[in-house]
Amino acid sequence: ETGVTQSPTHLIKTRGQQVTLRCSSQSGHNTVSWYQQALGQGPQFIFQYYREEENGRGNFPPRFSGLQFPNYSSELNVNALELDDSALYLCASSATGGASAYEQYFGPGTRLTVT
Amino acid sequence: SQQGEEDPQALSIQEGENATMNCSYKTSINNLQWYRQNSGRGLVHLILIRSNEREKHSGRLRVTLDTSKKSSSLLITASRAADTASYFCATESYNQGGKLIFGQGTELSVKP
């Protein structure tokens, strides 16, 4: 088990609603990355936060937004939910958001179902 | 978008046999990482190999990297039923620290 926690574990929402997912990073880690994993696929990078600033974004629309707090925990917000947003959402924390390669520690994920 | 393609998509072997999974990618990389995922849960980091390395070992795991062919392989020796999981390769490009691009994964089933 890593020190990364996510809440909630499971969530069911209706199309058009908004959702907030939460992630607590491992102690000492200042970078959080969010990934979306559709069933049977590999995770896709949504965005990364480094010291409370967005530090890179994947190919996701603006209705996917995030925050990072001074304690380096993070939130992923998704507005106007669509059926295709149903997926496992993973957060990962690491020690730096710079150019270096550091091992990432993944949380257990939040399973979001949109009906 | 997916960077890597993994081969095979699914692999079924008996306990004690070796399992080999391959990963190909498209762009220049800083490093390549392998992860394991059990039953749609969180990813567990297995091993990281940098672009200037050719081979790396960790316990029963052996990873090779061929940057000229843009490919990597993961070998699990003497497999166990507990190795049953999905395995993903992920690449990290230069100056893209922490932004991993994953392949589609290989689903490994080890039968006792």
PDB file of C-alpha atoms in Angstrom:
ATOM      1  CA  GLU A   1       0.000   0.000   0.000  1.00  0.00           C
ATOM      2  CA  THR A   2       1.222   3.493  -0.849  1.00  0.00           C
ATOM      3  CA  GLY A   3       0.572   6.505   1.356  1.00  0.00           C
ATOM      4  CA  VAL A   4      -1.765   8.003  -1.258  1.00  0.00           C
ATOM      5  CA  THR A   5      -5.453   7.981  -0.402  1.00  0.00           C
ATOM      6  CA  GLN A   6      -8.461   8.827  -2.540  1.00  0.00           C
ATOM      7  CA  SER A   7     -12.084   9.477  -1.724  1.00  0.00           C
ATOM      8  CA  PRO A   8     -14.687   8.399  -2.354  1.00  0.00           C
ATOM      9  CA  THR A   9     -14.028   4.814  -3.467  1.00  0.00           C
ATOM     10  CA  HIS A  10     -17.107   4.624  -5.644  1.00  0.00           C
ATOM     11  CA  LEU A  11     -19.489   7.256  -6.932  1.00  0.00           C
ATOM     12  CA  ILE A  12     -22.615   7.208  -9.083  1.00  0.00           C
ATOM     13  CA  LYS A  13     -23.714  10.437 -10.755  1.00  0.00           C
ATOM     14  CA  THR A  14     -26.247  11.467 -13.354  1.00  0.00           C
ATOM     15  CA  ARG A  15     -25.354  12.991 -16.707  1.00  0.00           C
ATOM     16  CA  GLY A  16     -25.047  16.776 -16.412  1.00  0.00           C
ATOM     17  CA  GLN A  17     -24.116  16.758 -12.734  1.00  0.00           C
ATOM     18  CA  GLN A  18     -20.815  17.876 -11.240  1.00  0.00           C
ATOM     19  CA  VAL A  19     -18.393  15.771  -9.205  1.00  0.00           C
ATOM     20  CA  THR A  20     -15.391  16.392  -6.943  1.00  0.00           C
ATOM     21  CA  LEU A  21     -12.810  13.708  -6.291  1.00  0.00           C
ATOM     22  CA  ARG A  22     -10.141  14.028  -3.616  1.00  0.00           C
ATOM     23  CA  CYS A  23      -6.582  12.845  -3.215  1.00  0.00           C
ATOM     24  CA  SER A  24      -4.138  13.026  -0.323  1.00  0.00           C
ATOM     25  CA  SER A  25      -0.568  12.710  -1.464  1.00  0.00           C
ATOM     26  CA  GLN A  26       2.201  10.782   0.212  1.00  0.00           C
ATOM     27  CA  SER A  27       4.064  12.656   2.933  1.00  0.00           C
ATOM     28  CA  GLY A  28       6.888  14.752   1.480  1.00  0.00           C
ATOM     29  CA  HIS A  29       5.496  14.733  -2.067  1.00  0.00           C
ATOM     30  CA  ASN A  30       4.743  18.102  -3.666  1.00  0.00           C
ATOM     31  CA  THR A  31       3.352  16.933  -7.004  1.00  0.00           C
ATOM     32  CA  VAL A  32       0.035  15.301  -7.812  1.00  0.00           C
ATOM     33  CA  SER A  33      -0.992  13.949 -11.197  1.00  0.00           C
ATOM     34  CA  TRP A  34      -4.470  12.789 -12.177  1.00  0.00           C
ATOM     35  CA  TYR A  35      -5.270  10.034 -14.648  1.00  0.00           C
ATOM     36  CA  GLN A  36      -8.470   8.665 -16.176  1.00  0.00           C
ATOM     37  CA  GLN A  37      -8.653   4.950 -16.895  1.00  0.00           C
ATOM     38  CA  ALA A  38     -11.543   3.675 -18.958  1.00  0.00           C
ATOM     39  CA  LEU A  39     -12.428   0.004 -18.683  1.00  0.00           C
ATOM     40  CA  GLY A  40      -9.886  -2.167 -20.480  1.00  0.00           C
ATOM     41  CA  GLN A  41      -7.591   0.761 -21.289  1.00  0.00           C
ATOM     42  CA  GLY A  42      -4.400   2.213 -19.907  1.00  0.00           C
ATOM     43  CA  PRO A  43      -4.554   5.362 -17.764  1.00  0.00           C
ATOM     44  CA  GLN A  44      -4.627   8.692 -19.604  1.00  0.00           C
ATOM     45  CA  PHE A  45      -2.950  11.783 -18.153  1.00  0.00           C
ATOM     46  CA  ILE A  46      -5.437  14.526 -17.244  1.00  0.00           C
ATOM     47  CA  PHE A  47      -3.236  17.139 -15.538  1.00  0.00           C
ATOM     48  CA  GLN A  48      -0.551  17.662 -12.934  1.00  0.00           C
ATOM     49  CA  TYR A  49      -0.259  20.081 -10.018  1.00  0.00           C
ATOM     50  CA  TYR A  50       3.073  21.189  -8.628  1.00  0.00           C
ATOM     51  CA  ARG A  51       3.199  23.490  -5.619  1.00  0.00           C
ATOM     52  CA  GLU A  52      -0.459  24.507  -6.113  1.00  0.00           C
ATOM     53  CA  GLU A  53      -0.070  25.430  -9.799  1.00  0.00           C
ATOM     54  CA  GLU A  54      -1.204  23.450 -12.833  1.00  0.00           C
ATOM     55  CA  ASN A  55       1.934  22.070 -14.432  1.00  0.00           C
ATOM     56  CA  GLY A  56       0.822  20.434 -17.642  1.00  0.00           C
ATOM     57  CA  ARG A  57      -2.425  19.137 -19.038  1.00  0.00           C
ATOM     58  CA  GLY A  58      -3.417  16.255 -21.246  1.00  0.00           C
ATOM     59  CA  ASN A  59      -6.090  16.205 -23.926  1.00  0.00           C
ATOM     60  CA  PHE A  60      -9.086  16.836 -21.682  1.00  0.00           C
ATOM     61  CA  PRO A  61     -11.708  19.609 -22.012  1.00  0.00           C
ATOM     62  CA  PRO A  62     -11.883  22.577 -19.607  1.00  0.00           C
ATOM     63  CA  ARG A  63     -14.769  21.013 -17.712  1.00  0.00           C
ATOM     64  CA  PHE A  64     -12.046  18.923 -16.073  1.00  0.00           C
ATOM     65  CA  SER A  65     -10.395  21.199 -13.523  1.00  0.00           C
ATOM     66  CA  GLY A  66      -8.334  20.783 -10.412  1.00  0.00           C
ATOM     67  CA  LEU A  67      -6.865  22.310  -7.306  1.00  0.00           C
ATOM     68  CA  GLN A  68      -3.896  21.623  -5.113  1.00  0.00           C
ATOM     69  CA  PHE A  69      -3.833  22.825  -1.534  1.00  0.00           C
ATOM     70  CA  PRO A  70      -0.923  24.029   0.632  1.00  0.00           C
ATOM     71  CA  ASN A  71      -0.671  20.563   2.213  1.00  0.00           C
ATOM     72  CA  TYR A  72      -0.317  19.205  -1.373  1.00  0.00           C
ATOM     73  CA  SER A  73      -3.619  17.332  -1.315  1.00  0.00           C
ATOM     74  CA  SER A  74      -5.632  17.770  -4.481  1.00  0.00           C
ATOM     75  CA  GLU A  75      -9.106  17.803  -5.974  1.00  0.00           C
ATOM     76  CA  LEU A  76     -10.348  16.870  -9.429  1.00  0.00           C
ATOM     77  CA  ASN A  77     -13.588  18.530 -10.488  1.00  0.00           C
ATOM     78  CA  VAL A  78     -15.626  17.479 -13.477  1.00  0.00           C
ATOM     79  CA  ASN A  79     -18.566  19.605 -14.612  1.00  0.00           C
ATOM     80  CA  ALA A  80     -21.439  18.672 -16.930  1.00  0.00           C
ATOM     81  CA  LEU A  81     -20.769  14.953 -16.601  1.00  0.00           C
ATOM     82  CA  GLU A  82     -21.084  12.818 -19.705  1.00  0.00           C
ATOM     83  CA  LEU A  83     -21.583   9.064 -19.976  1.00  0.00           C
ATOM     84  CA  ASP A  84     -18.024   8.696 -21.329  1.00  0.00           C
ATOM     85  CA  ASP A  85     -16.658  10.149 -18.088  1.00  0.00           C
ATOM     86  CA  SER A  86     -17.403   6.816 -16.444  1.00  0.00           C
ATOM     87  CA  ALA A  87     -13.983   5.506 -15.492  1.00  0.00           C
ATOM     88  CA  LEU A  88     -11.498   4.830 -12.723  1.00  0.00           C
ATOM     89  CA  TYR A  89      -9.812   8.083 -11.694  1.00  0.00           C
ATOM     90  CA  LEU A  90      -6.329   7.685 -10.305  1.00  0.00           C
ATOM     91  CA  CYS A  91      -4.121  10.187  -8.597  1.00  0.00           C
ATOM     92  CA  ALA A  92      -0.394   9.796  -8.204  1.00  0.00           C
ATOM     93  CA  SER A  93       2.024  11.734  -6.069  1.00  0.00           C
ATOM     94  CA  SER A  94       5.728  12.226  -6.558  1.00  0.00           C
ATOM     95  CA  ALA A  95       8.533  14.264  -5.090  1.00  0.00           C
ATOM     96  CA  THR A  96       8.954  16.764  -7.894  1.00  0.00           C
ATOM     97  CA  GLY A  97       7.149  18.197 -10.882  1.00  0.00           C
ATOM     98  CA  GLY A  98      10.304  19.185 -12.677  1.00  0.00           C
ATOM     99  CA  ALA A  99      12.311  17.528 -15.356  1.00  0.00           C
ATOM    100  CA  SER A 100      13.609  14.646 -13.286  1.00  0.00           C
ATOM    101  CA  ALA A 101      12.162  11.179 -13.304  1.00  0.00           C
ATOM    102  CA  TYR A 102      10.802  10.205  -9.946  1.00  0.00           C
ATOM    103  CA  GLU A 103       8.789   7.181  -8.983  1.00  0.00           C
ATOM    104  CA  GLN A 104       5.102   7.920  -8.727  1.00  0.00           C
ATOM    105  CA  TYR A 105       2.900   6.481  -6.028  1.00  0.00           C
ATOM    106  CA  PHE A 106      -0.657   5.793  -7.075  1.00  0.00           C
ATOM    107  CA  GLY A 107      -3.758   5.837  -4.928  1.00  0.00           C
ATOM    108  CA  PRO A 108      -6.397   3.077  -5.107  1.00  0.00           C
ATOM    109  CA  GLY A 109      -8.616   5.150  -7.394  1.00  0.00           C
ATOM    110  CA  THR A 110     -12.200   6.387  -7.448  1.00  0.00           C
ATOM    111  CA  ARG A 111     -14.626   4.462  -9.631  1.00  0.00           C
ATOM    112  CA  LEU A 112     -17.060   6.975 -11.196  1.00  0.00           C
ATOM    113  CA  THR A 113     -20.197   5.769 -12.930  1.00  0.00           C
ATOM    114  CA  VAL A 114     -22.293   8.260 -14.893  1.00  0.00           C
ATOM    115  CA  THR A 115     -25.846   7.181 -15.720  1.00  0.00           C
TER     116      THR A 115
ATOM    117  CA  SER B   1      -3.544   9.416 -26.558  1.00  0.00           C
ATOM    118  CA  GLN B   2      -1.709   6.189 -25.921  1.00  0.00           C
ATOM    119  CA  GLN B   3       2.035   6.219 -26.520  1.00  0.00           C
ATOM    120  CA  GLY B   4       2.733   2.574 -26.207  1.00  0.00           C
ATOM    121  CA  GLU B   5       1.426  -0.600 -27.613  1.00  0.00           C
ATOM    122  CA  GLU B   6       1.765  -3.730 -25.573  1.00  0.00           C
ATOM    123  CA  ASP B   7       2.021  -7.234 -26.799  1.00  0.00           C
ATOM    124  CA  PRO B   8       0.421  -9.602 -26.119  1.00  0.00           C
ATOM    125  CA  GLN B   9      -2.875  -8.139 -24.920  1.00  0.00           C
ATOM    126  CA  ALA B  10      -3.439 -11.254 -22.823  1.00  0.00           C
ATOM    127  CA  LEU B  11      -1.134 -14.031 -21.647  1.00  0.00           C
ATOM    128  CA  SER B  12      -2.009 -17.222 -19.813  1.00  0.00           C
ATOM    129  CA  ILE B  13       0.728 -19.416 -18.327  1.00  0.00           C
ATOM    130  CA  GLN B  14       1.275 -22.053 -15.646  1.00  0.00           C
ATOM    131  CA  GLU B  15       2.942 -21.350 -12.327  1.00  0.00           C
ATOM    132  CA  GLY B  16       6.690 -21.664 -12.585  1.00  0.00           C
ATOM    133  CA  GLU B  17       6.846 -20.575 -16.224  1.00  0.00           C
ATOM    134  CA  ASN B  18       8.342 -17.305 -17.381  1.00  0.00           C
ATOM    135  CA  ALA B  19       6.179 -14.472 -18.709  1.00  0.00           C
ATOM    136  CA  THR B  20       7.404 -11.967 -21.263  1.00  0.00           C
ATOM    137  CA  MET B  21       5.555  -8.793 -22.162  1.00  0.00           C
ATOM    138  CA  ASN B  22       6.605  -6.296 -24.796  1.00  0.00           C
ATOM    139  CA  CYS B  23       6.016  -2.586 -25.159  1.00  0.00           C
ATOM    140  CA  SER B  24       6.625  -0.300 -28.109  1.00  0.00           C
ATOM    141  CA  TYR B  25       6.473   3.482 -28.054  1.00  0.00           C
ATOM    142  CA  LYS B  26       6.602   6.317 -30.569  1.00  0.00           C
ATOM    143  CA  THR B  27       8.589   9.291 -29.326  1.00  0.00           C
ATOM    144  CA  SER B  28      11.936   9.892 -27.624  1.00  0.00           C
ATOM    145  CA  ILE B  29      11.815   9.240 -23.922  1.00  0.00           C
ATOM    146  CA  ASN B  30      13.631  10.089 -20.706  1.00  0.00           C
ATOM    147  CA  ASN B  31      12.637   6.833 -19.064  1.00  0.00           C
ATOM    148  CA  LEU B  32      10.214   3.942 -19.278  1.00  0.00           C
ATOM    149  CA  GLN B  33       8.398   2.469 -16.317  1.00  0.00           C
ATOM    150  CA  TRP B  34       6.445  -0.719 -15.711  1.00  0.00           C
ATOM    151  CA  TYR B  35       3.416  -0.884 -13.427  1.00  0.00           C
ATOM    152  CA  ARG B  36       1.146  -3.654 -12.185  1.00  0.00           C
ATOM    153  CA  GLN B  37      -2.570  -3.287 -11.543  1.00  0.00           C
ATOM    154  CA  ASN B  38      -4.705  -5.808  -9.685  1.00  0.00           C
ATOM    155  CA  SER B  39      -8.418  -5.993 -10.532  1.00  0.00           C
ATOM    156  CA  GLY B  40      -8.884  -2.369 -11.630  1.00  0.00           C
ATOM    157  CA  ARG B  41      -7.346  -0.919  -8.504  1.00  0.00           C
ATOM    158  CA  GLY B  42      -4.342   1.385  -8.057  1.00  0.00           C
ATOM    159  CA  LEU B  43      -1.128   0.960  -9.972  1.00  0.00           C
ATOM    160  CA  VAL B  44       1.982  -0.410  -8.302  1.00  0.00           C
ATOM    161  CA  HIS B  45       5.346   0.777  -9.590  1.00  0.00           C
ATOM    162  CA  LEU B  46       7.600  -2.156 -10.530  1.00  0.00           C
ATOM    163  CA  ILE B  47      10.696  -0.768 -12.179  1.00  0.00           C
ATOM    164  CA  LEU B  48      12.050   2.310 -13.955  1.00  0.00           C
ATOM    165  CA  ILE B  49      14.672   2.159 -16.689  1.00  0.00           C
ATOM    166  CA  ARG B  50      16.329   5.304 -17.990  1.00  0.00           C
ATOM    167  CA  SER B  51      16.985   5.960 -21.645  1.00  0.00           C
ATOM    168  CA  ASN B  52      20.734   5.403 -21.211  1.00  0.00           C
ATOM    169  CA  GLU B  53      20.226   1.987 -19.606  1.00  0.00           C
ATOM    170  CA  ARG B  54      19.746  -1.244 -21.514  1.00  0.00           C
ATOM    171  CA  GLU B  55      18.792  -3.725 -18.824  1.00  0.00           C
ATOM    172  CA  LYS B  56      17.623  -3.644 -15.249  1.00  0.00           C
ATOM    173  CA  HIS B  57      16.773  -6.306 -12.691  1.00  0.00           C
ATOM    174  CA  SER B  58      14.605  -6.307  -9.614  1.00  0.00           C
ATOM    175  CA  GLY B  59      14.008  -9.638  -7.910  1.00  0.00           C
ATOM    176  CA  ARG B  60      12.226 -11.878 -10.434  1.00  0.00           C
ATOM    177  CA  LEU B  61      11.773  -8.982 -12.862  1.00  0.00           C
ATOM    178  CA  ARG B  62      14.058  -8.188 -15.770  1.00  0.00           C
ATOM    179  CA  VAL B  63      13.450  -5.194 -18.006  1.00  0.00           C
ATOM    180  CA  THR B  64      15.241  -4.395 -21.236  1.00  0.00           C
ATOM    181  CA  LEU B  65      15.127  -1.205 -23.256  1.00  0.00           C
ATOM    182  CA  ASP B  66      16.108  -0.751 -26.902  1.00  0.00           C
ATOM    183  CA  THR B  67      15.838   2.943 -27.750  1.00  0.00           C
ATOM    184  CA  SER B  68      16.823   2.347 -31.385  1.00  0.00           C
ATOM    185  CA  LYS B  69      13.748   0.146 -31.811  1.00  0.00           C
ATOM    186  CA  LYS B  70      11.670   2.165 -29.326  1.00  0.00           C
ATOM    187  CA  SER B  71      10.763  -0.988 -27.466  1.00  0.00           C
ATOM    188  CA  SER B  72      10.996  -2.560 -24.029  1.00  0.00           C
ATOM    189  CA  SER B  73      10.284  -5.962 -22.556  1.00  0.00           C
ATOM    190  CA  LEU B  74       9.365  -7.141 -19.079  1.00  0.00           C
ATOM    191  CA  LEU B  75      10.289 -10.671 -18.078  1.00  0.00           C
ATOM    192  CA  ILE B  76       8.836 -12.249 -14.955  1.00  0.00           C
ATOM    193  CA  THR B  77      10.687 -15.423 -14.064  1.00  0.00           C
ATOM    194  CA  ALA B  78       9.268 -18.380 -12.135  1.00  0.00           C
ATOM    195  CA  SER B  79       5.793 -16.869 -12.128  1.00  0.00           C
ATOM    196  CA  ARG B  80       3.349 -17.337  -9.272  1.00  0.00           C
ATOM    197  CA  ALA B  81      -0.435 -17.217  -9.112  1.00  0.00           C
ATOM    198  CA  ALA B  82      -0.052 -13.923  -7.211  1.00  0.00           C
ATOM    199  CA  ASP B  83       1.525 -12.386 -10.336  1.00  0.00           C
ATOM    200  CA  THR B  84      -1.902 -12.489 -12.001  1.00  0.00           C
ATOM    201  CA  ALA B  85      -2.626  -8.853 -12.875  1.00  0.00           C
ATOM    202  CA  SER B  86      -2.543  -6.309 -15.679  1.00  0.00           C
ATOM    203  CA  TYR B  87       0.876  -4.924 -16.550  1.00  0.00           C
ATOM    204  CA  PHE B  88       1.393  -1.513 -18.116  1.00  0.00           C
ATOM    205  CA  CYS B  89       4.387   0.228 -19.573  1.00  0.00           C
ATOM    206  CA  ALA B  90       4.527   4.010 -19.285  1.00  0.00           C
ATOM    207  CA  THR B  91       6.913   6.485 -20.839  1.00  0.00           C
ATOM    208  CA  GLU B  92       8.105   9.823 -19.570  1.00  0.00           C
ATOM    209  CA  SER B  93       9.532  12.337 -22.039  1.00  0.00           C
ATOM    210  CA  TYR B  94      12.250  14.885 -21.342  1.00  0.00           C
ATOM    211  CA  ASN B  95      11.097  17.861 -19.262  1.00  0.00           C
ATOM    212  CA  GLN B  96       7.782  16.117 -18.683  1.00  0.00           C
ATOM    213  CA  GLY B  97       8.471  14.952 -15.169  1.00  0.00           C
ATOM    214  CA  GLY B  98       5.637  12.850 -13.812  1.00  0.00           C
ATOM    215  CA  LYS B  99       3.473  13.025 -16.921  1.00  0.00           C
ATOM    216  CA  LEU B 100       3.295   9.414 -17.914  1.00  0.00           C
ATOM    217  CA  ILE B 101       1.907   8.058 -21.146  1.00  0.00           C
ATOM    218  CA  PHE B 102       0.639   4.522 -20.697  1.00  0.00           C
ATOM    219  CA  GLY B 103       0.229   1.627 -23.039  1.00  0.00           C
ATOM    220  CA  GLN B 104      -2.931  -0.489 -23.261  1.00  0.00           C
ATOM    221  CA  GLY B 105      -1.598  -3.153 -20.942  1.00  0.00           C
ATOM    222  CA  THR B 106      -1.074  -6.904 -20.923  1.00  0.00           C
ATOM    223  CA  GLU B 107      -3.424  -9.039 -18.874  1.00  0.00           C
ATOM    224  CA  LEU B 108      -1.424 -11.856 -17.301  1.00  0.00           C
ATOM    225  CA  SER B 109      -3.091 -14.933 -15.857  1.00  0.00           C
ATOM    226  CA  VAL B 110      -0.928 -17.414 -13.949  1.00  0.00           C
ATOM    227  CA  LYS B 111      -2.668 -20.719 -13.278  1.00  0.00           C
ATOM    228  CA  PRO B 112      -1.689 -22.761 -10.223  1.00  0.00           C
TER     229      PRO B 112
END
